[in-house]
Amino acid sequence: MVKSGGAIEPQGTRITLRITDPSDMTRDVLKSETCSVEIPELEFELGMGALGGKFTTLEGLLKDIRELVERNPFTLGDSSAPSKAEKLQEFIGKLQEIIEGKTRAHFIMDDPAGNSYLQVAEFIDERPNEVKLMEEFRTNAKWKLLGEESRHSETVFRDKSGRKRDLAQERLEQRQKAEAKSERDEQYAKWGKGLAQGRQQQQNVEDAIKEMQKPLARYIDDEDLDRMLREQERDGDPMADFIKKRKAKENKEKKEKPRYNGPAPPLNRFNIWPGHRWDGVDRYGTA
């Protein structure tokens, strides 16, 4: 069975074949799921979806129709009135004569979706006028057969295994991956700069914003100004040692690592402060 996965064509297709020769049975036929079949001489019509989608020959399709009728419970003598069973048996006999090329008939394929095909005669013999191919606009009735949603149907995308792809879900997953990658890159950037430096930079920004929000005039009751002045160290201040001891005690309680407190070190391109045990000798570039 062939499942038609193509989109609906702009126009429907109606193909009419006049069967006049046994060689017509060898024509290739592509019947989509939306295609109906008619044989006017037998007053027969096969609705869309009855046999599903098929790619076969005309003989194969007619034999499938015959088997479908034979499986009908009305063809059994005990299942219905004798008149119905006789009519079905008569239909099967006439259909067999068409298959064997003993009876001429018309074979019509009507596909509102436009996805069905019948091999033209010029590929077999010199009788190209026996096939009529018509493209017709769909009526409202045929739109209803296809389903109203078919008017606005979208293209179906499938992966390598043939499964239908959910493009919306794929876009969501790609967006989530991009966001996760962005967060990871941002975290790596923070680690590359140093966590302590990052915290210090954030603290400096907060302090700067806080200072910008203060008025230009500073008064004696300004707590921040008073604290800053108290913590300043001045040469000759008799309380300098006491302030240093107090700061050392506070730093000890904070469990911070000791820092270098000697003369200002020479500048370096990384702005790294020397260790607290540095003796003040610049050994850069010496072996």
Short mmCIF file of N, CA and C in Angstrom, two decimals, residues 89-257:
data_model
loop_
_atom_site.label_atom_id
_atom_site.label_comp_id
_atom_site.label_asym_id
_atom_site.label_seq_id
_atom_site.Cartn_x
_atom_site.Cartn_y
_atom_site.Cartn_z
N GLN A 89 -22.84 -11.37 -8.18
CA GLN A 89 -22.14 -12.37 -8.99
C GLN A 89 -22.11 -11.94 -10.46
N GLU A 90 -23.20 -11.33 -10.92
CA GLU A 90 -23.23 -10.83 -12.30
C GLU A 90 -22.22 -9.71 -12.48
N PHE A 91 -22.12 -8.83 -11.47
CA PHE A 91 -21.14 -7.73 -11.54
C PHE A 91 -19.72 -8.29 -11.61
N ILE A 92 -19.43 -9.29 -10.79
CA ILE A 92 -18.09 -9.89 -10.78
C ILE A 92 -17.77 -10.50 -12.14
N GLY A 93 -18.77 -11.14 -12.76
CA GLY A 93 -18.55 -11.73 -14.07
C GLY A 93 -18.24 -10.69 -15.13
N LYS A 94 -18.99 -9.58 -15.14
CA LYS A 94 -18.74 -8.52 -16.12
C LYS A 94 -17.38 -7.86 -15.89
N LEU A 95 -17.01 -7.69 -14.61
CA LEU A 95 -15.70 -7.10 -14.31
C LEU A 95 -14.58 -8.01 -14.80
N GLN A 96 -14.77 -9.32 -14.69
CA GLN A 96 -13.76 -10.27 -15.16
C GLN A 96 -13.62 -10.19 -16.68
N GLU A 97 -14.72 -9.98 -17.38
CA GLU A 97 -14.65 -9.83 -18.84
C GLU A 97 -13.87 -8.59 -19.23
N ILE A 98 -14.01 -7.51 -18.46
CA ILE A 98 -13.23 -6.29 -18.73
C ILE A 98 -11.75 -6.56 -18.51
N ILE A 99 -11.43 -7.29 -17.42
CA ILE A 99 -10.03 -7.60 -17.13
C ILE A 99 -9.42 -8.44 -18.25
N GLU A 100 -10.18 -9.37 -18.80
CA GLU A 100 -9.69 -10.25 -19.86
C GLU A 100 -9.71 -9.58 -21.23
N GLY A 101 -10.24 -8.35 -21.33
CA GLY A 101 -10.25 -7.63 -22.60
C GLY A 101 -11.39 -8.02 -23.51
N LYS A 102 -12.42 -8.72 -23.00
CA LYS A 102 -13.54 -9.15 -23.82
C LYS A 102 -14.62 -8.08 -23.94
N THR A 103 -14.61 -7.12 -23.01
CA THR A 103 -15.64 -6.09 -23.00
C THR A 103 -14.99 -4.72 -22.92
N ARG A 104 -15.50 -3.80 -23.70
CA ARG A 104 -15.00 -2.44 -23.65
C ARG A 104 -15.72 -1.67 -22.54
N ALA A 105 -14.97 -0.77 -21.91
CA ALA A 105 -15.56 0.01 -20.82
C ALA A 105 -14.72 1.26 -20.59
N HIS A 106 -15.26 2.13 -19.77
CA HIS A 106 -14.54 3.34 -19.37
C HIS A 106 -14.09 3.20 -17.92
N PHE A 107 -12.86 3.59 -17.67
CA PHE A 107 -12.28 3.56 -16.32
C PHE A 107 -11.94 5.00 -15.94
N ILE A 108 -12.58 5.50 -14.90
CA ILE A 108 -12.45 6.92 -14.52
C ILE A 108 -11.85 7.01 -13.12
N MET A 109 -10.81 7.84 -13.00
CA MET A 109 -10.19 8.14 -11.70
C MET A 109 -10.43 9.62 -11.39
N ASP A 110 -11.06 9.89 -10.26
CA ASP A 110 -11.37 11.26 -9.86
C ASP A 110 -10.68 11.54 -8.53
N ASP A 111 -9.67 12.39 -8.57
CA ASP A 111 -8.88 12.68 -7.36
C ASP A 111 -8.93 14.18 -7.06
N PRO A 112 -9.70 14.61 -6.07
CA PRO A 112 -9.75 16.04 -5.73
C PRO A 112 -8.40 16.61 -5.30
N ALA A 113 -7.53 15.74 -4.75
CA ALA A 113 -6.22 16.22 -4.30
C ALA A 113 -5.22 16.33 -5.44
N GLY A 114 -5.51 15.71 -6.59
CA GLY A 114 -4.62 15.80 -7.75
C GLY A 114 -3.36 14.99 -7.65
N ASN A 115 -3.37 13.91 -6.84
CA ASN A 115 -2.15 13.12 -6.62
C ASN A 115 -2.19 11.74 -7.28
N SER A 116 -3.13 11.50 -8.19
CA SER A 116 -3.23 10.20 -8.86
C SER A 116 -2.70 10.30 -10.29
N TYR A 117 -2.37 9.10 -10.86
CA TYR A 117 -1.69 9.08 -12.16
C TYR A 117 -2.07 7.81 -12.90
N LEU A 118 -2.19 7.93 -14.23
CA LEU A 118 -2.40 6.78 -15.11
C LEU A 118 -1.47 6.91 -16.30
N GLN A 119 -0.74 5.84 -16.60
CA GLN A 119 0.21 5.86 -17.71
C GLN A 119 -0.51 6.08 -19.04
N VAL A 120 -0.02 7.05 -19.83
CA VAL A 120 -0.67 7.36 -21.10
C VAL A 120 -0.31 6.30 -22.13
N ALA A 121 -1.10 6.24 -23.20
CA ALA A 121 -0.98 5.15 -24.17
C ALA A 121 0.30 5.22 -24.98
N GLU A 122 0.87 6.39 -25.19
CA GLU A 122 2.02 6.50 -26.07
C GLU A 122 3.25 5.77 -25.54
N PHE A 123 3.22 5.41 -24.25
CA PHE A 123 4.33 4.63 -23.71
C PHE A 123 4.15 3.14 -24.02
N ILE A 124 2.95 2.77 -24.50
CA ILE A 124 2.69 1.36 -24.76
C ILE A 124 2.49 1.12 -26.26
N ASP A 125 1.64 1.92 -26.88
CA ASP A 125 1.34 1.72 -28.30
C ASP A 125 1.01 3.08 -28.92
N GLU A 126 0.35 3.07 -30.03
CA GLU A 126 0.03 4.30 -30.77
C GLU A 126 -1.42 4.70 -30.59
N ARG A 127 -1.96 4.60 -29.38
CA ARG A 127 -3.36 4.97 -29.14
C ARG A 127 -3.44 6.03 -28.03
N PRO A 128 -2.88 7.20 -28.28
CA PRO A 128 -2.84 8.21 -27.22
C PRO A 128 -4.18 8.89 -26.96
N ASN A 129 -5.15 8.75 -27.86
CA ASN A 129 -6.41 9.47 -27.71
C ASN A 129 -7.39 8.76 -26.78
N GLU A 130 -7.01 7.63 -26.23
CA GLU A 130 -7.93 6.89 -25.38
C GLU A 130 -7.88 7.34 -23.93
N VAL A 131 -6.96 8.24 -23.62
CA VAL A 131 -6.85 8.75 -22.26
C VAL A 131 -7.17 10.23 -22.26
N LYS A 132 -8.08 10.64 -21.40
CA LYS A 132 -8.40 12.05 -21.21
C LYS A 132 -7.96 12.46 -19.81
N LEU A 133 -7.13 13.46 -19.78
CA LEU A 133 -6.64 13.98 -18.50
C LEU A 133 -7.19 15.39 -18.33
N MET A 134 -7.95 15.59 -17.28
CA MET A 134 -8.56 16.89 -17.03
C MET A 134 -8.15 17.38 -15.65
N GLU A 135 -7.78 18.66 -15.59
CA GLU A 135 -7.53 19.31 -14.31
C GLU A 135 -8.72 20.21 -14.02
N GLU A 136 -9.33 20.01 -12.90
CA GLU A 136 -10.56 20.74 -12.60
C GLU A 136 -10.46 21.42 -11.24
N PHE A 137 -11.16 22.54 -11.13
CA PHE A 137 -11.22 23.24 -9.85
C PHE A 137 -12.13 22.47 -8.90
N ARG A 138 -11.81 22.52 -7.62
CA ARG A 138 -12.58 21.77 -6.64
C ARG A 138 -13.87 22.51 -6.30
N THR A 139 -14.93 21.77 -6.25
CA THR A 139 -16.19 22.31 -5.78
C THR A 139 -16.22 22.25 -4.25
N ASN A 140 -17.21 22.92 -3.67
CA ASN A 140 -17.33 22.89 -2.20
C ASN A 140 -17.56 21.47 -1.70
N ALA A 141 -18.27 20.67 -2.50
CA ALA A 141 -18.52 19.28 -2.09
C ALA A 141 -17.22 18.49 -2.01
N LYS A 142 -16.31 18.72 -2.97
CA LYS A 142 -15.03 17.99 -2.94
C LYS A 142 -14.12 18.51 -1.85
N TRP A 143 -14.24 19.81 -1.54
CA TRP A 143 -13.48 20.32 -0.40
C TRP A 143 -13.92 19.63 0.88
N LYS A 144 -15.23 19.37 0.99
CA LYS A 144 -15.72 18.69 2.18
C LYS A 144 -15.22 17.25 2.23
N LEU A 145 -15.10 16.61 1.05
CA LEU A 145 -14.56 15.25 1.03
C LEU A 145 -13.12 15.22 1.51
N LEU A 146 -12.36 16.22 1.09
CA LEU A 146 -10.96 16.28 1.53
C LEU A 146 -10.84 16.73 2.97
N GLY A 147 -11.86 17.42 3.47
CA GLY A 147 -11.77 17.98 4.81
C GLY A 147 -11.47 19.46 4.71
N GLU A 148 -12.20 20.25 5.48
CA GLU A 148 -12.02 21.70 5.40
C GLU A 148 -10.60 22.11 5.78
N GLU A 149 -9.97 21.32 6.68
CA GLU A 149 -8.62 21.69 7.08
C GLU A 149 -7.61 21.54 5.95
N SER A 150 -7.97 20.80 4.89
CA SER A 150 -7.05 20.61 3.78
C SER A 150 -6.80 21.89 3.00
N ARG A 151 -7.74 22.84 3.10
CA ARG A 151 -7.54 24.10 2.38
C ARG A 151 -6.30 24.82 2.88
N HIS A 152 -6.06 24.68 4.17
CA HIS A 152 -4.94 25.39 4.78
C HIS A 152 -3.90 24.41 5.31
N SER A 153 -3.81 23.24 4.70
CA SER A 153 -2.87 22.23 5.17
C SER A 153 -1.44 22.69 4.91
N GLU A 154 -0.56 22.31 5.82
CA GLU A 154 0.84 22.69 5.72
C GLU A 154 1.67 21.52 5.20
N THR A 155 2.84 21.84 4.71
CA THR A 155 3.74 20.81 4.22
C THR A 155 4.21 19.93 5.38
N VAL A 156 4.22 18.63 5.15
CA VAL A 156 4.65 17.68 6.17
C VAL A 156 6.14 17.40 5.98
N PHE A 157 6.92 17.64 7.02
CA PHE A 157 8.36 17.36 6.99
C PHE A 157 8.62 16.07 7.77
N ARG A 158 9.47 15.21 7.20
CA ARG A 158 9.78 13.94 7.84
C ARG A 158 11.29 13.78 7.96
N ASP A 159 11.70 12.99 8.96
CA ASP A 159 13.12 12.73 9.15
C ASP A 159 13.55 11.55 8.29
N LYS A 160 14.80 11.10 8.47
CA LYS A 160 15.33 10.02 7.64
C LYS A 160 14.58 8.71 7.82
N SER A 161 14.01 8.51 9.01
CA SER A 161 13.28 7.26 9.26
C SER A 161 11.84 7.32 8.79
N GLY A 162 11.40 8.48 8.27
CA GLY A 162 10.04 8.61 7.77
C GLY A 162 9.05 9.14 8.78
N ARG A 163 9.48 9.38 10.01
CA ARG A 163 8.57 9.90 11.02
C ARG A 163 8.35 11.40 10.83
N LYS A 164 7.16 11.84 11.17
CA LYS A 164 6.81 13.25 11.01
C LYS A 164 7.57 14.09 12.02
N ARG A 165 8.15 15.18 11.54
CA ARG A 165 8.93 16.06 12.41
C ARG A 165 8.02 17.11 13.04
N ASP A 166 8.25 17.36 14.32
CA ASP A 166 7.54 18.43 15.03
C ASP A 166 8.45 19.65 15.04
N LEU A 167 8.25 20.54 14.07
CA LEU A 167 9.15 21.68 13.91
C LEU A 167 9.07 22.62 15.10
N ALA A 168 7.88 22.79 15.68
CA ALA A 168 7.74 23.68 16.83
C ALA A 168 8.54 23.14 18.01
N GLN A 169 8.46 21.82 18.25
CA GLN A 169 9.22 21.22 19.34
C GLN A 169 10.72 21.31 19.07
N GLU A 170 11.14 21.13 17.81
CA GLU A 170 12.56 21.23 17.48
C GLU A 170 13.07 22.66 17.72
N ARG A 171 12.26 23.66 17.33
CA ARG A 171 12.68 25.05 17.58
C ARG A 171 12.79 25.32 19.07
N LEU A 172 11.84 24.77 19.87
CA LEU A 172 11.89 24.96 21.32
C LEU A 172 13.14 24.33 21.91
N GLU A 173 13.48 23.12 21.46
CA GLU A 173 14.68 22.45 21.97
C GLU A 173 15.94 23.21 21.57
N GLN A 174 15.99 23.73 20.34
CA GLN A 174 17.15 24.51 19.91
C GLN A 174 17.29 25.78 20.74
N ARG A 175 16.15 26.43 21.05
CA ARG A 175 16.20 27.64 21.87
C ARG A 175 16.70 27.32 23.28
N GLN A 176 16.23 26.20 23.84
CA GLN A 176 16.68 25.81 25.17
C GLN A 176 18.17 25.49 25.18
N LYS A 177 18.65 24.81 24.13
CA LYS A 177 20.08 24.52 24.04
C LYS A 177 20.90 25.79 23.93
N ALA A 178 20.41 26.76 23.14
CA ALA A 178 21.12 28.02 22.97
C ALA A 178 21.18 28.79 24.29
N GLU A 179 20.06 28.78 25.05
CA GLU A 179 20.04 29.47 26.34
C GLU A 179 20.99 28.79 27.32
N ALA A 180 20.99 27.45 27.33
CA ALA A 180 21.90 26.73 28.23
C ALA A 180 23.35 27.01 27.87
N LYS A 181 23.66 27.06 26.57
CA LYS A 181 25.03 27.35 26.13
C LYS A 181 25.43 28.77 26.52
N SER A 182 24.49 29.72 26.39
CA SER A 182 24.79 31.10 26.75
C SER A 182 25.08 31.22 28.24
N GLU A 183 24.27 30.53 29.07
CA GLU A 183 24.51 30.56 30.51
C GLU A 183 25.85 29.91 30.86
N ARG A 184 26.17 28.81 30.19
CA ARG A 184 27.43 28.12 30.46
C ARG A 184 28.62 28.99 30.06
N ASP A 185 28.53 29.64 28.89
CA ASP A 185 29.61 30.52 28.44
C ASP A 185 29.78 31.70 29.39
N GLU A 186 28.66 32.22 29.88
CA GLU A 186 28.75 33.34 30.83
C GLU A 186 29.41 32.91 32.13
N GLN A 187 29.08 31.67 32.58
CA GLN A 187 29.70 31.17 33.81
C GLN A 187 31.19 30.94 33.60
N TYR A 188 31.57 30.39 32.44
CA TYR A 188 32.99 30.18 32.15
C TYR A 188 33.73 31.52 32.09
N ALA A 189 33.07 32.54 31.55
CA ALA A 189 33.70 33.86 31.48
C ALA A 189 33.96 34.41 32.88
N LYS A 190 33.01 34.16 33.79
CA LYS A 190 33.21 34.62 35.17
C LYS A 190 34.37 33.88 35.82
N TRP A 191 34.43 32.57 35.59
CA TRP A 191 35.52 31.80 36.17
C TRP A 191 36.87 32.23 35.59
N GLY A 192 36.88 32.56 34.29
CA GLY A 192 38.12 32.99 33.66
C GLY A 192 38.65 34.29 34.23
N LYS A 193 37.74 35.18 34.58
CA LYS A 193 38.17 36.46 35.16
C LYS A 193 38.52 36.34 36.63
N GLY A 194 38.05 35.30 37.30
CA GLY A 194 38.30 35.15 38.72
C GLY A 194 37.07 35.50 39.52
N LEU A 195 36.71 34.61 40.45
CA LEU A 195 35.50 34.85 41.24
C LEU A 195 35.68 36.03 42.18
N ALA A 196 36.85 36.13 42.81
CA ALA A 196 37.09 37.24 43.74
C ALA A 196 37.07 38.57 43.00
N GLN A 197 37.71 38.62 41.83
CA GLN A 197 37.71 39.85 41.05
C GLN A 197 36.29 40.22 40.62
N GLY A 198 35.49 39.20 40.28
CA GLY A 198 34.12 39.48 39.89
C GLY A 198 33.30 40.05 41.02
N ARG A 199 33.48 39.45 42.22
CA ARG A 199 32.76 39.98 43.38
C ARG A 199 33.21 41.39 43.72
N GLN A 200 34.51 41.64 43.61
CA GLN A 200 35.03 42.98 43.90
C GLN A 200 34.50 44.00 42.90
N GLN A 201 34.44 43.60 41.63
CA GLN A 201 33.91 44.50 40.61
C GLN A 201 32.44 44.82 40.87
N GLN A 202 31.68 43.80 41.25
CA GLN A 202 30.28 44.02 41.56
C GLN A 202 30.12 44.94 42.76
N GLN A 203 30.98 44.74 43.76
CA GLN A 203 30.93 45.60 44.94
C GLN A 203 31.29 47.04 44.60
N ASN A 204 32.28 47.21 43.72
CA ASN A 204 32.66 48.56 43.30
C ASN A 204 31.52 49.26 42.56
N VAL A 205 30.83 48.49 41.72
CA VAL A 205 29.69 49.07 41.00
C VAL A 205 28.60 49.49 41.97
N GLU A 206 28.30 48.63 42.94
CA GLU A 206 27.27 48.97 43.92
C GLU A 206 27.68 50.18 44.76
N ASP A 207 28.96 50.24 45.13
CA ASP A 207 29.43 51.40 45.90
C ASP A 207 29.34 52.67 45.07
N ALA A 208 29.69 52.57 43.78
CA ALA A 208 29.63 53.76 42.92
C ALA A 208 28.19 54.24 42.76
N ILE A 209 27.26 53.30 42.59
CA ILE A 209 25.85 53.68 42.47
C ILE A 209 25.36 54.32 43.76
N LYS A 210 25.80 53.75 44.87
CA LYS A 210 25.39 54.32 46.16
C LYS A 210 25.92 55.73 46.35
N GLU A 211 27.18 55.97 45.94
CA GLU A 211 27.75 57.30 46.06
C GLU A 211 27.07 58.29 45.12
N MET A 212 26.68 57.83 43.92
CA MET A 212 26.02 58.72 42.97
C MET A 212 24.65 59.17 43.48
N GLN A 213 24.02 58.35 44.30
CA GLN A 213 22.70 58.70 44.81
C GLN A 213 22.76 59.67 45.98
N LYS A 214 23.95 59.88 46.51
CA LYS A 214 24.09 60.80 47.65
C LYS A 214 24.13 62.24 47.15
N PRO A 215 23.73 63.18 47.98
CA PRO A 215 23.80 64.60 47.58
C PRO A 215 25.25 65.08 47.51
N LEU A 216 25.43 66.18 46.76
CA LEU A 216 26.78 66.72 46.61
C LEU A 216 27.32 67.25 47.93
N ALA A 217 26.47 67.89 48.71
CA ALA A 217 26.88 68.44 50.02
C ALA A 217 26.88 67.33 51.05
N ARG A 218 27.99 67.19 51.80
CA ARG A 218 28.11 66.17 52.84
C ARG A 218 28.15 66.87 54.19
N TYR A 219 27.36 66.37 55.13
CA TYR A 219 27.25 67.01 56.43
C TYR A 219 27.91 66.15 57.50
N ILE A 220 28.03 66.71 58.70
CA ILE A 220 28.76 66.06 59.78
C ILE A 220 28.06 64.79 60.27
N ASP A 221 26.76 64.71 60.03
CA ASP A 221 26.01 63.54 60.48
C ASP A 221 25.94 62.45 59.42
N ASP A 222 26.79 62.55 58.38
CA ASP A 222 26.82 61.52 57.33
C ASP A 222 27.60 60.32 57.85
N GLU A 223 26.92 59.21 58.04
CA GLU A 223 27.54 58.02 58.63
C GLU A 223 28.64 57.45 57.73
N ASP A 224 28.41 57.40 56.42
CA ASP A 224 29.42 56.86 55.51
C ASP A 224 30.67 57.71 55.50
N LEU A 225 30.49 59.03 55.49
CA LEU A 225 31.65 59.92 55.51
C LEU A 225 32.40 59.79 56.82
N ASP A 226 31.67 59.69 57.92
CA ASP A 226 32.32 59.55 59.22
C ASP A 226 33.11 58.24 59.30
N ARG A 227 32.53 57.16 58.79
CA ARG A 227 33.23 55.88 58.83
C ARG A 227 34.48 55.91 57.97
N MET A 228 34.39 56.55 56.78
CA MET A 228 35.56 56.62 55.90
C MET A 228 36.69 57.42 56.55
N LEU A 229 36.35 58.53 57.20
CA LEU A 229 37.38 59.35 57.84
C LEU A 229 38.01 58.62 59.02
N ARG A 230 37.22 57.86 59.76
CA ARG A 230 37.75 57.13 60.91
C ARG A 230 38.72 56.04 60.48
N GLU A 231 38.47 55.43 59.31
CA GLU A 231 39.30 54.31 58.87
C GLU A 231 40.55 54.76 58.14
N GLN A 232 40.70 56.03 57.84
CA GLN A 232 41.90 56.52 57.17
C GLN A 232 43.10 56.49 58.12
N GLU A 233 44.25 56.13 57.57
CA GLU A 233 45.50 56.12 58.35
C GLU A 233 46.32 57.35 57.99
N ARG A 234 46.81 58.05 59.00
CA ARG A 234 47.58 59.28 58.80
C ARG A 234 48.93 59.15 59.49
N ASP A 235 49.94 59.70 58.84
CA ASP A 235 51.28 59.68 59.45
C ASP A 235 51.28 60.49 60.74
N GLY A 236 51.92 59.93 61.78
CA GLY A 236 52.01 60.62 63.06
C GLY A 236 50.77 60.50 63.91
N ASP A 237 49.83 59.70 63.49
CA ASP A 237 48.60 59.54 64.27
C ASP A 237 48.89 58.59 65.43
N PRO A 238 48.72 59.03 66.69
CA PRO A 238 49.01 58.15 67.83
C PRO A 238 48.05 56.96 67.91
N MET A 239 46.91 57.06 67.25
CA MET A 239 45.93 55.97 67.28
C MET A 239 46.08 55.02 66.09
N ALA A 240 47.12 55.25 65.24
CA ALA A 240 47.27 54.42 64.04
C ALA A 240 47.49 52.96 64.39
N ASP A 241 48.35 52.72 65.43
CA ASP A 241 48.60 51.34 65.81
C ASP A 241 47.32 50.66 66.30
N PHE A 242 46.54 51.41 67.06
CA PHE A 242 45.29 50.84 67.56
C PHE A 242 44.34 50.50 66.41
N ILE A 243 44.30 51.39 65.39
CA ILE A 243 43.42 51.13 64.24
C ILE A 243 43.89 49.90 63.47
N LYS A 244 45.23 49.78 63.32
CA LYS A 244 45.76 48.62 62.61
C LYS A 244 45.43 47.33 63.34
N LYS A 245 45.57 47.36 64.68
CA LYS A 245 45.27 46.17 65.46
C LYS A 245 43.78 45.80 65.34
N ARG A 246 42.95 46.84 65.38
CA ARG A 246 41.51 46.58 65.28
C ARG A 246 41.16 45.98 63.91
N LYS A 247 41.78 46.55 62.85
CA LYS A 247 41.53 46.01 61.51
C LYS A 247 42.05 44.59 61.38
N ALA A 248 43.23 44.34 61.97
CA ALA A 248 43.79 42.99 61.91
C ALA A 248 42.89 42.00 62.63
N LYS A 249 42.34 42.44 63.77
CA LYS A 249 41.44 41.57 64.52
C LYS A 249 40.16 41.29 63.72
N GLU A 250 39.62 42.34 63.08
CA GLU A 250 38.41 42.15 62.27
C GLU A 250 38.68 41.23 61.09
N ASN A 251 39.86 41.42 60.46
CA ASN A 251 40.20 40.56 59.33
C ASN A 251 40.41 39.12 59.77
N LYS A 252 40.95 38.96 60.98
CA LYS A 252 41.17 37.61 61.49
C LYS A 252 39.85 36.91 61.75
N GLU A 253 38.90 37.66 62.25
CA GLU A 253 37.57 37.08 62.49
C GLU A 253 36.89 36.72 61.17
N LYS A 254 37.20 37.48 60.12
CA LYS A 254 36.62 37.18 58.81
C LYS A 254 37.33 36.01 58.13
N LYS A 255 38.44 35.55 58.71
CA LYS A 255 39.21 34.43 58.17
C LYS A 255 39.68 34.71 56.75
N GLU A 256 40.18 35.91 56.53
CA GLU A 256 40.72 36.26 55.23
C GLU A 256 42.22 35.98 55.20
N LYS A 257 42.73 35.69 54.03
CA LYS A 257 44.16 35.45 53.90
C LYS A 257 44.93 36.75 54.10
#
